[in-house]
Amino acid sequence: MALNRQLVSVSNLMKTLFNCVWLLIIGLNYTNGSTVWANQPDARVVVLGVAQDAGYPQAGCFEEHCMPGWQDKTKRITPTSLALIDHVTKTRFLFEATPQLPEQLYRLEKYAGAEQYSLNGVFLTHAHIGHYSGLMFFGHEAMGAKNVPVFVMPRMKQFLQQNGPWSQLVNYRNISLQDLANNKTVNREAFQITPFLVPHRDEFSETVGYRIQGPEKSLVFIPDINKWQQWEESLVDLVKSVDYAFLDAAFYADGELPGRDMSVIPHPFVSESMAILDELPKSQKTKVWFIHMNHTNPLLHKNSREYKHVQQKGYNIAFEGLELKL
Ligand SMILES: [Zn+2]
Ligand SMILES: [Zn+2]
Ligand SMILES: [Zn+2]
């Protein structure tokens, strides 16, 4: 009996000790977790490229505006691409697979820091060269990747499955196509990602924009769209509904392409987008990040009159390396 009582008391002591250690562990974890959370944004969006599909300078363009890009490699700008990074769930997602994917993947590696977790997926908007052709680097002649999840709408999926060289990526399982549907949210780790159809030149695929909800902040990404009037959604309401709005800024204003009738160019000019958003207070305008600039667009150059004008009006111009908390 005595031995039993002793055993009981030893076991009680062990239990108490165990509970203390357990509480200590929880406490340390909690402290550790909150320290990490306080010191760096765990979930963020990183801008990897801001130019229109063809990048800056553009192939075959030796006009005055493109010459600085040819003469100085550091002035080159890659096509529009965003990445989502989350350190808590150790995830990375890429938005768009541009022709400059090799360089953009390298930069993503640097932004993600020491964490060597792999790419969790690529989300595509549409089948124009600047937005998907970088998929080729996942293929047999390059990375020989294994089952990289590529999130696509139905027509985009068919296009990749039925046309070479993209069909080879599917057949060799370098990429694994994941179905998206209009306005249907995909939950992936720290992010909720919702594609929505937008009007655009849809020869090979439909075109979508994305709404992304992070743990704390939200963003909308519309790299390509026709004039805002051709869309049923209100641009003003859209900007009000998110924390960051990355908007198609292919062309700054009418007259940008000398000798071309710009009335047939369907993109909203930056000047037109600003006119629509003019009614908003500065606190709302500052959510806007213009992106997807054509090689002719003066917003590619920080020292241009137009760049300063857009900033003075309270808007932002996206740049490579920009990081925002999500
Ligand atoms: Zn584009
Ligand atoms: Zn040019
Ligand atoms: Zn396009």
CSV table of C-alpha atoms in Angstrom, one decimal, residues 10 36-37 40 44 82 95 98 100 115 117 158 160 178 185 200 210 238 248 259 267 283 288 291 302 315 322-323:
chain,number,residue,atom,x,y,z
A,10,VAL,CA,5.4,10.1,-7.8
A,36,VAL,CA,7.7,36.1,-35.8
A,37,TRP,CA,4.3,37.6,-36.6
A,40,GLN,CA,7.9,40.5,-40.5
A,44,ARG,CA,2.8,39.2,-48.7
A,82,LEU,CA,3.1,38.8,-59.0
A,95,PHE,CA,0.6,34.8,-61.0
A,98,THR,CA,6.0,35.3,-68.4
A,100,GLN,CA,11.1,36.2,-68.3
A,115,GLU,CA,13.1,29.1,-46.9
A,117,TYR,CA,10.0,25.5,-50.0
A,158,GLN,CA,-8.3,23.2,-73.5
A,160,LEU,CA,-2.9,24.1,-73.3
A,178,GLN,CA,-6.1,22.6,-61.9
A,185,THR,CA,-12.9,30.8,-54.6
A,200,HIS,CA,-10.5,41.3,-73.4
A,210,TYR,CA,-8.0,37.7,-59.6
A,238,LEU,CA,-13.9,47.6,-56.9
A,248,ASP,CA,-4.1,47.5,-66.4
A,259,GLY,CA,0.5,57.1,-86.5
A,267,HIS,CA,-7.3,49.1,-73.0
A,283,SER,CA,-7.2,57.3,-48.9
A,288,VAL,CA,-4.3,51.8,-56.8
A,291,ILE,CA,0.8,47.9,-63.8
A,302,LYS,CA,10.4,57.5,-62.8
A,315,TYR,CA,-2.0,56.9,-57.2
A,322,LEU,CA,7.5,46.1,-54.5
A,323,GLU,CA,6.3,44.1,-51.4
